[in-house]
Amino acid sequence: MRYVSTRGDTPACGFEDALLAGLAPDGGLFLPEAWPTLSAGEIKALGGKSYPELAAVLMMPYLNGEIGEDVFAELVAEAYRDFEGEAVAPLVELEPGLWLLELFHGPTLAFKDIALQVLGRLFDHVLSKRGERVTIVGATSGDTGSAAIEACRDRAALTVFILHPQGRISEIQRRQMTTVGSENIHNIAIDGTFDDCQALVKALFADGAFRTEIRLAAINSINWVRVMAQCVYYFSAGLALGAPEREVVFSVPTGNFGDVYAGHVARHMGLPIRRLLVATNRNDILARFFESGVYRKSTVEPSLSPSMDIQVASNFERFLFELLGRNGAAAAALMADFLERGEFALDARRMAEAQALYRGFRVDDAATLATIAAVARESGRVVDPHSATGIAAAKSLREGDEPVVCLATAHPAKFPDAVEQATGERPVLPARLADLMTRPEWCSALPNELGALRDHIRSAARAGQGLREGVA
Ligand SMILES: *Cc1c(COP(=O)(O)O)cnc(C)c1O
């Protein structure tokens, strides 16, 4: 299984190279050359496997024979060892035929742990095998930073710097990052906004000499491994509800289109998925696209589901490439249009194909709160604002009594203010995080200046293990 770029201008490469590169050299995203498919009989035979066993079997064909089966199975088992409960991704019934797939039982209480725990270990494994090390630098507005830190802590081949906007993320989000006392983890609070943090990271990557000097790498939402790891829970839910005999609808809270695209991949692999519901908050570029066929950028506005406050869905390019018959030049032309004019449109034939599988749905803050309140009242379950958008979409778009699985992407205690506003009760952190608010923090504060950031990373990376900063 080799990997090609969505912009068609990169020679096919192996799994490890796609993993380490993240983004393809032509600016596109990596996708497998062909989809590994399972027959109905093969899907049936997956029933009864534990989540880690299922994950290892489903991901194995993507490794291009570059990592041994036993090594990979052990790596995956370890990735899910720290999840609360055996199931990893438990499925619970909200009301007849409407299910909640809980993806928030990992170390940072959001679904990103499911992929990043695998990605961090794969990075470390492949680099150690090659005798290499990298420096990972990323910016976060919340969930991704903590998930990346938890995934990379104590891994010998990785040094990690995560930038966050000082005073602009919640205390829980900050503490999930700054209380990780590993010597390879460096938190940096930037005196600026999230956009400033992202601009700094982009500028670092654009500096070729610096990039080579410290072997800069990214663990971001476009890495193929994230999609590959996420398609597993579509299978676990589908199998629990009767696949391959029974078709299921999934409703997915969406930002970068990574999670919902993983469902698309599961369908390519043979899982019977009837439809994918693309739930957005007020930042509704994707909901608008699936209604109108026009992909048009607008400004990002803050919402109660901040991890979905995105107007350019990076993983969307993978879907587009496929919709265009895997024509990389055509995908590149549309992306160039989008960069230049902030929009592009697809023809009716292509949109009919897209709409056969996908439905978009926009949920504003008021409807999000109303959904959290209604779910609590009717089922006694408390859901977070991201998960609530998916549930709202499912309730509106469900046809007849077809089974719908709503992906629950974060633990309610991660977003206590919105949940309290909706239900009148403040959700409590799970016991293993109960002391989060009193743990010591490690973080450096820096001005919004590229030079200062570069110097800081250079000296910390050179000091290697052992350099840690005091409490912010
Ligand atoms: C990242 C995130 C999302 C959006 O996922 P995408 O793959 O970017 O679509 C939804 N909910 C939560 C809690 C998240 O952290």
PDB file of C-alpha atoms in Angstrom, residues 241-401:
ATOM      1  CA  LEU A 241     -25.172  -2.733  15.815  1.00  0.00           C
ATOM      2  CA  GLY A 242     -25.217  -5.637  13.391  1.00  0.00           C
ATOM      3  CA  ALA A 243     -22.745  -4.985  10.551  1.00  0.00           C
ATOM      4  CA  PRO A 244     -22.332  -6.298   7.925  1.00  0.00           C
ATOM      5  CA  GLU A 245     -26.088  -7.069   7.764  1.00  0.00           C
ATOM      6  CA  ARG A 246     -27.342  -3.735   9.039  1.00  0.00           C
ATOM      7  CA  GLU A 247     -26.614  -0.253   7.676  1.00  0.00           C
ATOM      8  CA  VAL A 248     -25.934   2.553  10.139  1.00  0.00           C
ATOM      9  CA  VAL A 249     -26.019   6.368   9.939  1.00  0.00           C
ATOM     10  CA  PHE A 250     -23.302   8.305  11.771  1.00  0.00           C
ATOM     11  CA  SER A 251     -23.644  11.883  12.986  1.00  0.00           C
ATOM     12  CA  VAL A 252     -20.306  13.620  13.413  1.00  0.00           C
ATOM     13  CA  PRO A 253     -19.443  16.955  15.069  1.00  0.00           C
ATOM     14  CA  THR A 254     -17.134  18.479  12.488  1.00  0.00           C
ATOM     15  CA  GLY A 255     -14.337  21.040  12.273  1.00  0.00           C
ATOM     16  CA  ASN A 256     -11.425  19.958  10.102  1.00  0.00           C
ATOM     17  CA  PHE A 257     -13.424  17.150   8.418  1.00  0.00           C
ATOM     18  CA  GLY A 258     -10.956  14.575   9.742  1.00  0.00           C
ATOM     19  CA  ASP A 259     -13.333  12.586  11.897  1.00  0.00           C
ATOM     20  CA  VAL A 260     -16.158  12.450   9.367  1.00  0.00           C
ATOM     21  CA  TYR A 261     -13.710  11.578   6.608  1.00  0.00           C
ATOM     22  CA  ALA A 262     -12.589   8.591   8.695  1.00  0.00           C
ATOM     23  CA  GLY A 263     -16.193   7.379   8.401  1.00  0.00           C
ATOM     24  CA  HIS A 264     -15.929   7.764   4.648  1.00  0.00           C
ATOM     25  CA  VAL A 265     -12.791   5.591   4.718  1.00  0.00           C
ATOM     26  CA  ALA A 266     -14.554   2.947   6.846  1.00  0.00           C
ATOM     27  CA  ARG A 267     -17.238   2.828   4.162  1.00  0.00           C
ATOM     28  CA  HIS A 268     -14.602   2.392   1.443  1.00  0.00           C
ATOM     29  CA  MET A 269     -13.266  -0.530   3.475  1.00  0.00           C
ATOM     30  CA  GLY A 270     -16.649  -2.224   3.325  1.00  0.00           C
ATOM     31  CA  LEU A 271     -18.540  -1.095   6.432  1.00  0.00           C
ATOM     32  CA  PRO A 272     -22.197  -0.543   5.486  1.00  0.00           C
ATOM     33  CA  ILE A 273     -22.733   3.155   6.278  1.00  0.00           C
ATOM     34  CA  ARG A 274     -25.949   4.630   4.935  1.00  0.00           C
ATOM     35  CA  ARG A 275     -25.173   8.299   5.495  1.00  0.00           C
ATOM     36  CA  LEU A 276     -22.742  10.594   7.282  1.00  0.00           C
ATOM     37  CA  LEU A 277     -24.251  13.657   8.956  1.00  0.00           C
ATOM     38  CA  VAL A 278     -21.830  16.578   9.030  1.00  0.00           C
ATOM     39  CA  ALA A 279     -22.744  18.643  12.087  1.00  0.00           C
ATOM     40  CA  THR A 280     -21.217  22.102  12.365  1.00  0.00           C
ATOM     41  CA  ASN A 281     -21.654  25.006  14.753  1.00  0.00           C
ATOM     42  CA  ARG A 282     -22.166  28.584  13.480  1.00  0.00           C
ATOM     43  CA  ASN A 283     -18.888  28.177  11.559  1.00  0.00           C
ATOM     44  CA  ASP A 284     -20.777  26.314   8.892  1.00  0.00           C
ATOM     45  CA  ILE A 285     -18.635  26.228   5.739  1.00  0.00           C
ATOM     46  CA  LEU A 286     -19.170  22.460   5.448  1.00  0.00           C
ATOM     47  CA  ALA A 287     -22.901  22.504   6.148  1.00  0.00           C
ATOM     48  CA  ARG A 288     -23.270  25.199   3.467  1.00  0.00           C
ATOM     49  CA  PHE A 289     -21.173  23.209   1.020  1.00  0.00           C
ATOM     50  CA  PHE A 290     -23.270  20.072   1.303  1.00  0.00           C
ATOM     51  CA  GLU A 291     -26.427  22.124   0.780  1.00  0.00           C
ATOM     52  CA  SER A 292     -25.278  24.367  -2.062  1.00  0.00           C
ATOM     53  CA  GLY A 293     -22.185  22.890  -3.716  1.00  0.00           C
ATOM     54  CA  VAL A 294     -20.287  26.104  -3.003  1.00  0.00           C
ATOM     55  CA  TYR A 295     -17.280  25.922  -0.693  1.00  0.00           C
ATOM     56  CA  ARG A 296     -16.937  29.493   0.547  1.00  0.00           C
ATOM     57  CA  LYS A 297     -14.804  30.751   3.392  1.00  0.00           C
ATOM     58  CA  SER A 298     -16.124  33.212   5.941  1.00  0.00           C
ATOM     59  CA  THR A 299     -14.715  34.618   9.176  1.00  0.00           C
ATOM     60  CA  VAL A 300     -14.356  32.389  12.212  1.00  0.00           C
ATOM     61  CA  GLU A 301     -16.680  33.284  15.072  1.00  0.00           C
ATOM     62  CA  PRO A 302     -16.361  31.926  18.596  1.00  0.00           C
ATOM     63  CA  SER A 303     -18.955  29.370  19.673  1.00  0.00           C
ATOM     64  CA  LEU A 304     -19.703  27.051  22.586  1.00  0.00           C
ATOM     65  CA  SER A 305     -17.896  24.258  20.712  1.00  0.00           C
ATOM     66  CA  PRO A 306     -14.467  25.889  20.204  1.00  0.00           C
ATOM     67  CA  SER A 307     -12.776  22.812  18.726  1.00  0.00           C
ATOM     68  CA  MET A 308     -15.100  23.187  15.738  1.00  0.00           C
ATOM     69  CA  ASP A 309     -14.479  26.923  15.248  1.00  0.00           C
ATOM     70  CA  ILE A 310     -12.868  26.389  11.856  1.00  0.00           C
ATOM     71  CA  GLN A 311     -13.630  27.810   8.425  1.00  0.00           C
ATOM     72  CA  VAL A 312     -11.077  25.991   6.305  1.00  0.00           C
ATOM     73  CA  ALA A 313     -11.446  22.251   6.812  1.00  0.00           C
ATOM     74  CA  SER A 314      -8.005  20.876   6.012  1.00  0.00           C
ATOM     75  CA  ASN A 315      -9.076  17.244   5.518  1.00  0.00           C
ATOM     76  CA  PHE A 316     -11.765  18.256   3.052  1.00  0.00           C
ATOM     77  CA  GLU A 317      -9.137  18.120   0.313  1.00  0.00           C
ATOM     78  CA  ARG A 318      -8.973  14.326   0.612  1.00  0.00           C
ATOM     79  CA  PHE A 319     -12.701  14.055  -0.043  1.00  0.00           C
ATOM     80  CA  LEU A 320     -12.483  16.542  -2.901  1.00  0.00           C
ATOM     81  CA  PHE A 321      -9.668  14.597  -4.567  1.00  0.00           C
ATOM     82  CA  GLU A 322     -11.808  11.474  -4.560  1.00  0.00           C
ATOM     83  CA  LEU A 323     -14.906  13.285  -5.743  1.00  0.00           C
ATOM     84  CA  LEU A 324     -12.837  14.541  -8.690  1.00  0.00           C
ATOM     85  CA  GLY A 325     -11.993  10.974  -9.673  1.00  0.00           C
ATOM     86  CA  ARG A 326      -8.561  11.173  -7.977  1.00  0.00           C
ATOM     87  CA  ASN A 327      -7.491  13.890 -10.388  1.00  0.00           C
ATOM     88  CA  GLY A 328      -4.710  15.667  -8.476  1.00  0.00           C
ATOM     89  CA  ALA A 329      -4.322  18.487 -10.994  1.00  0.00           C
ATOM     90  CA  ALA A 330      -8.049  19.288 -10.749  1.00  0.00           C
ATOM     91  CA  ALA A 331      -7.923  19.228  -6.935  1.00  0.00           C
ATOM     92  CA  ALA A 332      -4.868  21.490  -6.944  1.00  0.00           C
ATOM     93  CA  ALA A 333      -6.656  23.948  -9.268  1.00  0.00           C
ATOM     94  CA  LEU A 334      -9.707  24.137  -6.979  1.00  0.00           C
ATOM     95  CA  MET A 335      -7.539  24.638  -3.906  1.00  0.00           C
ATOM     96  CA  ALA A 336      -5.670  27.416  -5.719  1.00  0.00           C
ATOM     97  CA  ASP A 337      -9.038  29.016  -6.574  1.00  0.00           C
ATOM     98  CA  PHE A 338     -10.020  28.786  -2.957  1.00  0.00           C
ATOM     99  CA  LEU A 339      -6.782  30.398  -1.804  1.00  0.00           C
ATOM    100  CA  GLU A 340      -7.162  33.215  -4.287  1.00  0.00           C
ATOM    101  CA  ARG A 341     -10.888  33.931  -4.201  1.00  0.00           C
ATOM    102  CA  GLY A 342     -11.986  32.284  -0.953  1.00  0.00           C
ATOM    103  CA  GLU A 343     -14.410  29.948  -2.742  1.00  0.00           C
ATOM    104  CA  PHE A 344     -15.094  27.366  -5.434  1.00  0.00           C
ATOM    105  CA  ALA A 345     -18.169  25.546  -6.695  1.00  0.00           C
ATOM    106  CA  LEU A 346     -18.765  21.969  -7.831  1.00  0.00           C
ATOM    107  CA  ASP A 347     -21.078  20.888 -10.648  1.00  0.00           C
ATOM    108  CA  ALA A 348     -24.445  19.206 -10.093  1.00  0.00           C
ATOM    109  CA  ARG A 349     -23.244  15.711 -11.016  1.00  0.00           C
ATOM    110  CA  ARG A 350     -20.436  15.779  -8.441  1.00  0.00           C
ATOM    111  CA  MET A 351     -22.728  17.289  -5.827  1.00  0.00           C
ATOM    112  CA  ALA A 352     -25.301  14.557  -6.391  1.00  0.00           C
ATOM    113  CA  GLU A 353     -22.577  12.030  -5.622  1.00  0.00           C
ATOM    114  CA  ALA A 354     -21.534  13.943  -2.491  1.00  0.00           C
ATOM    115  CA  GLN A 355     -25.105  14.356  -1.284  1.00  0.00           C
ATOM    116  CA  ALA A 356     -25.833  10.657  -1.696  1.00  0.00           C
ATOM    117  CA  LEU A 357     -23.598  10.005   1.307  1.00  0.00           C
ATOM    118  CA  TYR A 358     -23.398  13.296   3.217  1.00  0.00           C
ATOM    119  CA  ARG A 359     -25.877  15.712   4.783  1.00  0.00           C
ATOM    120  CA  GLY A 360     -24.745  18.989   6.349  1.00  0.00           C
ATOM    121  CA  PHE A 361     -26.428  20.522   9.385  1.00  0.00           C
ATOM    122  CA  ARG A 362     -25.696  23.755  11.270  1.00  0.00           C
ATOM    123  CA  VAL A 363     -26.383  24.030  14.984  1.00  0.00           C
ATOM    124  CA  ASP A 364     -26.135  27.440  16.667  1.00  0.00           C
ATOM    125  CA  ASP A 365     -25.282  28.022  20.329  1.00  0.00           C
ATOM    126  CA  ALA A 366     -28.920  28.257  21.419  1.00  0.00           C
ATOM    127  CA  ALA A 367     -29.761  24.907  19.799  1.00  0.00           C
ATOM    128  CA  THR A 368     -26.591  23.406  21.302  1.00  0.00           C
ATOM    129  CA  LEU A 369     -27.654  24.414  24.820  1.00  0.00           C
ATOM    130  CA  ALA A 370     -31.227  23.249  24.190  1.00  0.00           C
ATOM    131  CA  THR A 371     -29.909  19.856  23.049  1.00  0.00           C
ATOM    132  CA  ILE A 372     -27.682  19.424  26.126  1.00  0.00           C
ATOM    133  CA  ALA A 373     -30.682  20.256  28.318  1.00  0.00           C
ATOM    134  CA  ALA A 374     -33.066  17.954  26.432  1.00  0.00           C
ATOM    135  CA  VAL A 375     -30.660  15.000  26.471  1.00  0.00           C
ATOM    136  CA  ALA A 376     -30.107  15.432  30.227  1.00  0.00           C
ATOM    137  CA  ARG A 377     -33.844  15.651  30.842  1.00  0.00           C
ATOM    138  CA  GLU A 378     -34.813  12.740  28.625  1.00  0.00           C
ATOM    139  CA  SER A 379     -31.962  10.265  29.147  1.00  0.00           C
ATOM    140  CA  GLY A 380     -30.201  11.473  32.278  1.00  0.00           C
ATOM    141  CA  ARG A 381     -26.919  11.738  30.329  1.00  0.00           C
ATOM    142  CA  VAL A 382     -24.796  14.859  30.257  1.00  0.00           C
ATOM    143  CA  VAL A 383     -23.107  15.622  26.926  1.00  0.00           C
ATOM    144  CA  ASP A 384     -20.570  18.275  25.953  1.00  0.00           C
ATOM    145  CA  PRO A 385     -21.383  21.072  23.448  1.00  0.00           C
ATOM    146  CA  HIS A 386     -19.485  19.419  20.550  1.00  0.00           C
ATOM    147  CA  SER A 387     -21.305  16.123  20.983  1.00  0.00           C
ATOM    148  CA  ALA A 388     -24.573  18.067  21.283  1.00  0.00           C
ATOM    149  CA  THR A 389     -24.238  19.428  17.736  1.00  0.00           C
ATOM    150  CA  GLY A 390     -24.078  15.864  16.406  1.00  0.00           C
ATOM    151  CA  ILE A 391     -27.077  14.809  18.447  1.00  0.00           C
ATOM    152  CA  ALA A 392     -29.077  17.821  17.232  1.00  0.00           C
ATOM    153  CA  ALA A 393     -28.236  16.941  13.614  1.00  0.00           C
ATOM    154  CA  ALA A 394     -29.215  13.308  14.182  1.00  0.00           C
ATOM    155  CA  LYS A 395     -32.574  14.216  15.693  1.00  0.00           C
ATOM    156  CA  SER A 396     -33.394  16.530  12.781  1.00  0.00           C
ATOM    157  CA  LEU A 397     -32.130  14.429   9.883  1.00  0.00           C
ATOM    158  CA  ARG A 398     -32.944  10.894  11.008  1.00  0.00           C
ATOM    159  CA  GLU A 399     -35.283   9.060   8.620  1.00  0.00           C
ATOM    160  CA  GLY A 400     -37.796   6.580  10.010  1.00  0.00           C
ATOM    161  CA  ASP A 401     -36.350   4.302  12.645  1.00  0.00           C
TER     162      ASP A 401
END
